[in-house]
PDB file of C-alpha atoms and ligand atoms in Angstrom:
ATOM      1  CA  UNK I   1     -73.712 -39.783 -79.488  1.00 65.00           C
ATOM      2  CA  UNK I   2     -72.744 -37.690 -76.660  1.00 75.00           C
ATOM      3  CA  UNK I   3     -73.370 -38.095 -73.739  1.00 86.00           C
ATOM      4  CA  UNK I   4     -74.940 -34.674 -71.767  1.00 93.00           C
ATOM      5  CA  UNK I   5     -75.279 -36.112 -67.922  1.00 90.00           C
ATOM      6  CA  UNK I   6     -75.182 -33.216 -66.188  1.00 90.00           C
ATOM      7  CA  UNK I   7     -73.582 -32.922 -62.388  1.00 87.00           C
ATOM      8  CA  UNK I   8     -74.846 -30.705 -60.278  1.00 82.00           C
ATOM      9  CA  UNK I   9     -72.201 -28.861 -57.741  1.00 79.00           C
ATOM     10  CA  UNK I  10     -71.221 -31.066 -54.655  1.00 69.00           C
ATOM     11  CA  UNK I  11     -70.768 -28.330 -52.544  1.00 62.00           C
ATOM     12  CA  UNK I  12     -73.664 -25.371 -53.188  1.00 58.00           C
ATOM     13  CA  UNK I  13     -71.415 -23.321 -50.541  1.00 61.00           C
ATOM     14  CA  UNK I  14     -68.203 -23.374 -53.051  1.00 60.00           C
ATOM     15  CA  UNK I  15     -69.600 -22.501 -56.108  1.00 67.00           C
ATOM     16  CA  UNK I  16     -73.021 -22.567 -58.450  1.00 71.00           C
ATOM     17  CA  UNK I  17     -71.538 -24.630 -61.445  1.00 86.00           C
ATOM     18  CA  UNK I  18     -72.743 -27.362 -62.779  1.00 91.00           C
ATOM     19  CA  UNK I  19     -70.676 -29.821 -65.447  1.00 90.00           C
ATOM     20  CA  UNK I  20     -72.015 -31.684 -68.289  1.00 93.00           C
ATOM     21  CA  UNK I  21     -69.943 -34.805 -69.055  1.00 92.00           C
ATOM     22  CA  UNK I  22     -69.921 -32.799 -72.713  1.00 94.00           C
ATOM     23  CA  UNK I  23     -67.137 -30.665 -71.618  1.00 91.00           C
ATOM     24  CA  UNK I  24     -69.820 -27.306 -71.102  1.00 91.00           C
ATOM     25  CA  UNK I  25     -69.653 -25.524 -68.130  1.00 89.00           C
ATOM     26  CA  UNK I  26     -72.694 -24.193 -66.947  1.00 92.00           C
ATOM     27  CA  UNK I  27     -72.227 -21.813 -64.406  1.00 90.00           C
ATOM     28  CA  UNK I  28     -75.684 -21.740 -62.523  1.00 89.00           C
ATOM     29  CA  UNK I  29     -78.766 -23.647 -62.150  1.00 89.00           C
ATOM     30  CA  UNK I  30     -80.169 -21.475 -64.814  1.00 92.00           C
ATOM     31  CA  UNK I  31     -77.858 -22.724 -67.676  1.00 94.00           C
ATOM     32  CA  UNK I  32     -78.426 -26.075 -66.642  1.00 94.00           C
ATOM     33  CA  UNK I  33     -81.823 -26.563 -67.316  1.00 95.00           C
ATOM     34  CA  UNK I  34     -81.278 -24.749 -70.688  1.00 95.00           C
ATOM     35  CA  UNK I  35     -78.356 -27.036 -71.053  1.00 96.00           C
ATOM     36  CA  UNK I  36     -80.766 -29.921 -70.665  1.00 96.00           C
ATOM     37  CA  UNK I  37     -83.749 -28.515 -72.316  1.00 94.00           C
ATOM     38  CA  UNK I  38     -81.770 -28.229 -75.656  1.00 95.00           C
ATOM     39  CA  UNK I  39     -79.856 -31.946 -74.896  1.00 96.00           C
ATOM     40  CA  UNK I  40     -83.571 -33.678 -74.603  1.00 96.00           C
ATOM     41  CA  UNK I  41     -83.747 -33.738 -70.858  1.00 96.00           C
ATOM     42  CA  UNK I  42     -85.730 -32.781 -68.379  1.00 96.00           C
ATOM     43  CA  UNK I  43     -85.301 -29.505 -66.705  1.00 95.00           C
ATOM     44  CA  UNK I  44     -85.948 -30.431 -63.721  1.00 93.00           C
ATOM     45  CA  UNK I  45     -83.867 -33.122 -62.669  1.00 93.00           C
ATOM     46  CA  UNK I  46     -81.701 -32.846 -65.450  1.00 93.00           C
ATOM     47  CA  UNK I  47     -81.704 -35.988 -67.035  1.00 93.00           C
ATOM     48  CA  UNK I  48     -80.890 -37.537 -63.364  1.00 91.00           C
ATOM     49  CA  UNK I  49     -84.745 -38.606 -63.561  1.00 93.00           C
ATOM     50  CA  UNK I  50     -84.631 -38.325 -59.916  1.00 91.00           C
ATOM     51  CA  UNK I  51     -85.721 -35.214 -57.640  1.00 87.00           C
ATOM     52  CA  UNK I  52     -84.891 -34.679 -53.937  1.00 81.00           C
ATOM     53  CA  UNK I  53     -88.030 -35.068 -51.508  1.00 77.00           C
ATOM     54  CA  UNK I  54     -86.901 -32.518 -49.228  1.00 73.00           C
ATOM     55  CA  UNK I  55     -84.179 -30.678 -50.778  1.00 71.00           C
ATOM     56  CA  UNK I  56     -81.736 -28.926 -48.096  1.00 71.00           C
ATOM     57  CA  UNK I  57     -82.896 -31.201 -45.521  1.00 71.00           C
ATOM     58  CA  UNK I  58     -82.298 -34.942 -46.622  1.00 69.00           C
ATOM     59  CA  UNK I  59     -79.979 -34.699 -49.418  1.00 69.00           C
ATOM     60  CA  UNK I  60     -80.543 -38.412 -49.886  1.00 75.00           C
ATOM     61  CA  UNK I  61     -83.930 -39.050 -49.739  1.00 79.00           C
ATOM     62  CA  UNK I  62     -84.986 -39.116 -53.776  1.00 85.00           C
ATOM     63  CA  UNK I  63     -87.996 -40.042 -55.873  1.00 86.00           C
ATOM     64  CA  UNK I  64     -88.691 -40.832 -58.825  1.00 89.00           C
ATOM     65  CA  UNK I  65     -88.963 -37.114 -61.249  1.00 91.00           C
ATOM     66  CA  UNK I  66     -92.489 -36.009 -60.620  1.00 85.00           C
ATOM     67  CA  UNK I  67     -91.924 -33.600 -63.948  1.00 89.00           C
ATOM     68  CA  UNK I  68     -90.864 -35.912 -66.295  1.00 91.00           C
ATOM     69  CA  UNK I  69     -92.768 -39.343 -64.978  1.00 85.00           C
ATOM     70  CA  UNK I  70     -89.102 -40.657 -63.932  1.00 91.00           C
ATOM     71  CA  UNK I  71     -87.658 -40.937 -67.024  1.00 93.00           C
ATOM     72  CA  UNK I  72     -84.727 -37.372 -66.857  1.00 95.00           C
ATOM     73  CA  UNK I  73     -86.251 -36.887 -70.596  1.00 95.00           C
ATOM     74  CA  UNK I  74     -87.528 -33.353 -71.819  1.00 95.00           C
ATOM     75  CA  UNK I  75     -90.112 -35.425 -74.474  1.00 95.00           C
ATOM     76  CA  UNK I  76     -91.584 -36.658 -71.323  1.00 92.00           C
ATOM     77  CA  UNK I  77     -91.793 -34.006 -69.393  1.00 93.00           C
ATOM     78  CA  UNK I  78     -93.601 -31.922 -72.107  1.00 94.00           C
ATOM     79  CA  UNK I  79     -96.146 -34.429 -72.512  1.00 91.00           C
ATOM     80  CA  UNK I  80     -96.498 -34.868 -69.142  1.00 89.00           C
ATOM     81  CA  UNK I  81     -96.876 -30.752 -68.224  1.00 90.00           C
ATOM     82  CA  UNK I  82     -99.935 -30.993 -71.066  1.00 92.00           C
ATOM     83  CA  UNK I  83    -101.224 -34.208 -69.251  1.00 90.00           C
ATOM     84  CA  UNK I  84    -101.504 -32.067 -65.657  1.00 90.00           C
ATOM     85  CA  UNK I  85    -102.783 -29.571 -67.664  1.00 93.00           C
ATOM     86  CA  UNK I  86    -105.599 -31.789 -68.888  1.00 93.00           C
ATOM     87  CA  UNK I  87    -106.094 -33.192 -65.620  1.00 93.00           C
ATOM     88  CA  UNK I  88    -106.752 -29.944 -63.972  1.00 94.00           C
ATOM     89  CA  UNK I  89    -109.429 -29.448 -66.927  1.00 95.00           C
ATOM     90  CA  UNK I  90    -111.102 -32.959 -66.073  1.00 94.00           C
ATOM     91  CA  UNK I  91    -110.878 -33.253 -62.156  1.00 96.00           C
ATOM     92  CA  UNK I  92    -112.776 -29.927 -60.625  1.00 96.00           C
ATOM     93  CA  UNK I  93    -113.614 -29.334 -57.277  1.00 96.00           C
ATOM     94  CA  UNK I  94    -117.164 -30.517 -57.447  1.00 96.00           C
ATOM     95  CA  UNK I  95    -116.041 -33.722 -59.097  1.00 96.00           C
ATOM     96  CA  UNK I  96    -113.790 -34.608 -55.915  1.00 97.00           C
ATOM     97  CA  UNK I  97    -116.201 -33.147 -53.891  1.00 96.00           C
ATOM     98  CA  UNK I  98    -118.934 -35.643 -55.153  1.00 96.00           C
ATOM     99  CA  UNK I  99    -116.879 -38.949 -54.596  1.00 96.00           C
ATOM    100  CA  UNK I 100    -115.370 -37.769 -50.857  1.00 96.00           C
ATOM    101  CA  UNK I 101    -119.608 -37.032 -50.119  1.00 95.00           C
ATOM    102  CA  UNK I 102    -119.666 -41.326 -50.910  1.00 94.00           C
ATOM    103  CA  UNK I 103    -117.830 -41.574 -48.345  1.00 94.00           C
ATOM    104  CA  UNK I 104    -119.016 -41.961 -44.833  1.00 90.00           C
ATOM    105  CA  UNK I 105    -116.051 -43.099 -42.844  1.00 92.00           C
ATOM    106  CA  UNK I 106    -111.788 -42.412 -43.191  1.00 94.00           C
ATOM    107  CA  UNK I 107    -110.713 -42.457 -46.890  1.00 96.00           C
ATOM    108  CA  UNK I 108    -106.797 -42.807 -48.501  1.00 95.00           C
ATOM    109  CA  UNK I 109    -106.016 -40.433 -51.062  1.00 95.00           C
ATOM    110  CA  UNK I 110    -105.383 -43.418 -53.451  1.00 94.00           C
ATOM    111  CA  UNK I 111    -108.931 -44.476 -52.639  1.00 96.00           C
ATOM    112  CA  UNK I 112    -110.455 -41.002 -54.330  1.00 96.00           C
ATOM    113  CA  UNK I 113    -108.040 -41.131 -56.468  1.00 95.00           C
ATOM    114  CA  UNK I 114    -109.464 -45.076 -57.983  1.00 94.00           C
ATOM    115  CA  UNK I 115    -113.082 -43.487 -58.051  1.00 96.00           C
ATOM    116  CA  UNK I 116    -111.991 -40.555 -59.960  1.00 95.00           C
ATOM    117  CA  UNK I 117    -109.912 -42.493 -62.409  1.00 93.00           C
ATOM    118  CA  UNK I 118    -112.620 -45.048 -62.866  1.00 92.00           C
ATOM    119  CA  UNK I 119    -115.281 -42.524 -62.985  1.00 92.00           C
ATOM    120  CA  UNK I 120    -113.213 -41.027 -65.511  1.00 89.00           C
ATOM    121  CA  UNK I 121    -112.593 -43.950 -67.544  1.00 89.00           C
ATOM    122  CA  UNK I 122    -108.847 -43.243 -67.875  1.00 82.00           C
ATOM    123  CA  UNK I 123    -106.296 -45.844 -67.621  1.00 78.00           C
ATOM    124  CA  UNK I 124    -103.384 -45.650 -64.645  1.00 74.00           C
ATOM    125  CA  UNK I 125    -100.678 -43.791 -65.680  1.00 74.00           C
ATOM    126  CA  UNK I 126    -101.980 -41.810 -68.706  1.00 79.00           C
ATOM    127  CA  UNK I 127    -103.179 -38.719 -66.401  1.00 85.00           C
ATOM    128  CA  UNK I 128    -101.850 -37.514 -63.260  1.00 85.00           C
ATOM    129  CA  UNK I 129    -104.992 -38.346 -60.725  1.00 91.00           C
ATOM    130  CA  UNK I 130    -103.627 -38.720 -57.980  1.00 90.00           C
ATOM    131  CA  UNK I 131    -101.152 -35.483 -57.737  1.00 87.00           C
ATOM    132  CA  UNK I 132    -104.151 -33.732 -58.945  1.00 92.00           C
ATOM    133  CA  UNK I 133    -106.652 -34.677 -56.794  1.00 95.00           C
ATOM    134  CA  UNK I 134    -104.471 -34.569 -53.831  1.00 92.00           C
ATOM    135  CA  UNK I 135    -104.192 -30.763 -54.419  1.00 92.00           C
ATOM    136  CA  UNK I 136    -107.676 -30.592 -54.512  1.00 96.00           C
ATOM    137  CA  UNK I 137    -108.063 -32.723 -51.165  1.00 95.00           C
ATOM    138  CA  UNK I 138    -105.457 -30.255 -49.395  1.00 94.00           C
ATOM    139  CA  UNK I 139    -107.888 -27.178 -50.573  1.00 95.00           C
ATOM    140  CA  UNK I 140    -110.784 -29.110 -49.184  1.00 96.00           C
ATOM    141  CA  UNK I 141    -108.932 -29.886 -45.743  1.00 95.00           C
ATOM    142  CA  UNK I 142    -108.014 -26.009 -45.792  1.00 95.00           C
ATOM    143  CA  UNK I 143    -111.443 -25.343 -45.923  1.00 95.00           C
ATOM    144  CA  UNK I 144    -112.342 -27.217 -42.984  1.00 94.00           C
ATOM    145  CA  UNK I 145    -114.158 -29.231 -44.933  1.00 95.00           C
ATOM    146  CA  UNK I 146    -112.614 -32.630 -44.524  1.00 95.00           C
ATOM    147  CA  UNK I 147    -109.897 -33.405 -41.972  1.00 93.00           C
ATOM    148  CA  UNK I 148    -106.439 -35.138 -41.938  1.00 91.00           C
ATOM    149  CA  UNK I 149    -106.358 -38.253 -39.859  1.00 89.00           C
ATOM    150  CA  UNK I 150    -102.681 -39.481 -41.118  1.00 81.00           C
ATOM    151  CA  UNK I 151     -99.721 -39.081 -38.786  1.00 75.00           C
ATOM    152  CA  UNK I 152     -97.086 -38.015 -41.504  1.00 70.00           C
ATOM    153  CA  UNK I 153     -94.935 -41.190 -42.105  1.00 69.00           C
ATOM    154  CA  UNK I 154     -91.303 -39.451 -42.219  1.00 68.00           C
ATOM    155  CA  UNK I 155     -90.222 -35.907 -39.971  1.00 66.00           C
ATOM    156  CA  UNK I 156     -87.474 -34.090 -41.440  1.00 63.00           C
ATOM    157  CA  UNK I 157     -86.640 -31.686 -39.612  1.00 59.00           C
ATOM    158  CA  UNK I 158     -88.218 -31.812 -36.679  1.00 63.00           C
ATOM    159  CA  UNK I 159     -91.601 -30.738 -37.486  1.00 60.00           C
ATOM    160  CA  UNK I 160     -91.156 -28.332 -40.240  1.00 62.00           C
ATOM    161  CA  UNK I 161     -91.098 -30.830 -43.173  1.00 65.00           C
ATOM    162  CA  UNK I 162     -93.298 -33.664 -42.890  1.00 66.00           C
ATOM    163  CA  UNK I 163     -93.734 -36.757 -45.809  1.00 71.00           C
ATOM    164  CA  UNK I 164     -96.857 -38.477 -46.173  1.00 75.00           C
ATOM    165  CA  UNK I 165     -97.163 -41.352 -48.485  1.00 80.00           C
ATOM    166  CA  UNK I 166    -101.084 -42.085 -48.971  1.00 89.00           C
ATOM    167  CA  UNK I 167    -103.129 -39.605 -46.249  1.00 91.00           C
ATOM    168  CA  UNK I 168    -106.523 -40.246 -44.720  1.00 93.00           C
ATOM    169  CA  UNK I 169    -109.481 -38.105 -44.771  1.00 94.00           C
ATOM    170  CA  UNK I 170    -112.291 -37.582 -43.274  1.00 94.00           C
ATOM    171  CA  UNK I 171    -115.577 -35.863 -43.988  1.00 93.00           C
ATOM    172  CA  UNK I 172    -115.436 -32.833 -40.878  1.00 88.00           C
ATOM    173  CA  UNK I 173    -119.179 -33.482 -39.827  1.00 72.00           C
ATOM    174  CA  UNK I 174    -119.224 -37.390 -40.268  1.00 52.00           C
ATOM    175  CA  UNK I 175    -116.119 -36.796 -36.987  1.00 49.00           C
ATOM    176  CA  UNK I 176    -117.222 -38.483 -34.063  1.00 50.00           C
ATOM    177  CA  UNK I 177    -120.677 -39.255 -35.219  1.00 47.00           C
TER     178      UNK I 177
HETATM  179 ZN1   ZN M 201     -73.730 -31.385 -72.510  1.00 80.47          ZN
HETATM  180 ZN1   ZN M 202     -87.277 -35.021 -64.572  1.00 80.47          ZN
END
């Protein structure tokens, strides 16, 4: 079996192209991913299974592949692009909205997340709660509706990219009260 581990350029400023341990060049980002689409890994990080955090800032910080569950496999990532896709179906707006009203005081996003998965009835790991309902959290918080109490835990870049690993919440009105 060949092997197709794909390298992405060291040096962006000296040239797009990528090389796959196959012998194929693949002259831009482009090609890669088609390159590892039709080799059975993921397009994303191709086949790495990792993806930069903050790409362009901290080269080294890396997590696991959010679009392939960390595996650098394309069977993965398929299955796990119609599992978001399911998830968005199942977790609404109203159905966050509902568990953050049970709260009275600060909440993690992993706590919503628990009630929604249990509420659910689906097991950890088979849908993607938590990415999904943290999108649905940021909405809220955009709509003034619940605030962010979390200082970010990493700064990169000064202030223009900020990490944070499990935010808290509150309910706007329950502030101060
Ligand atoms: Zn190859
Ligand atoms: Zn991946």
């Amino acid at each position: 079996m060949t092997k197709h581990t794909i390298t992405p350029p060291a040096a962006p400023i000296l040239g797009e192209a990528y090389v796959c341990d196959c012998g194929e060049e693949l002259p831009n980002r482009m090609s890669a991913e088609v390159h590892a689409a039709e080799t059975g890994q993921c397009s994303v990080c191709l086949g790495s299974a990792e993806e930069q955090v903050a790409p362009g800032f901290a080269p080294g910080l890396t997590r696991g592949c959010t679009s392939c569950a960390a595996t650098g496999r394309r069977r993965e990532q398929v299955v796990w692009q119609l599992a978001y896709a399911e998830a968005e179906q199942l977790i609404t707006m109203s159905v966050v909205r509902d568990v953050v009203a049970g709260f009275d005081g600060p909440f993690h996003l992993s706590e919503v997340a628990d009630v929604v998965r249990s509420g659910l009835g689906v097991q950890a790991g088979r849908l993607p709660v938590g990415p999904r309902v943290r999108d649905l959290l940021l909405r809220l918080q955009a709509a003034g509706e619940i605030t962010m109490l979390s200082a970010p835990d990493e700064l990169l870049a000064g202030t223009d990219v900020v990490l944070y690993r499990d935010p808290q919440w509150q309910r706007a009105r329950t502030l101060g009260t």
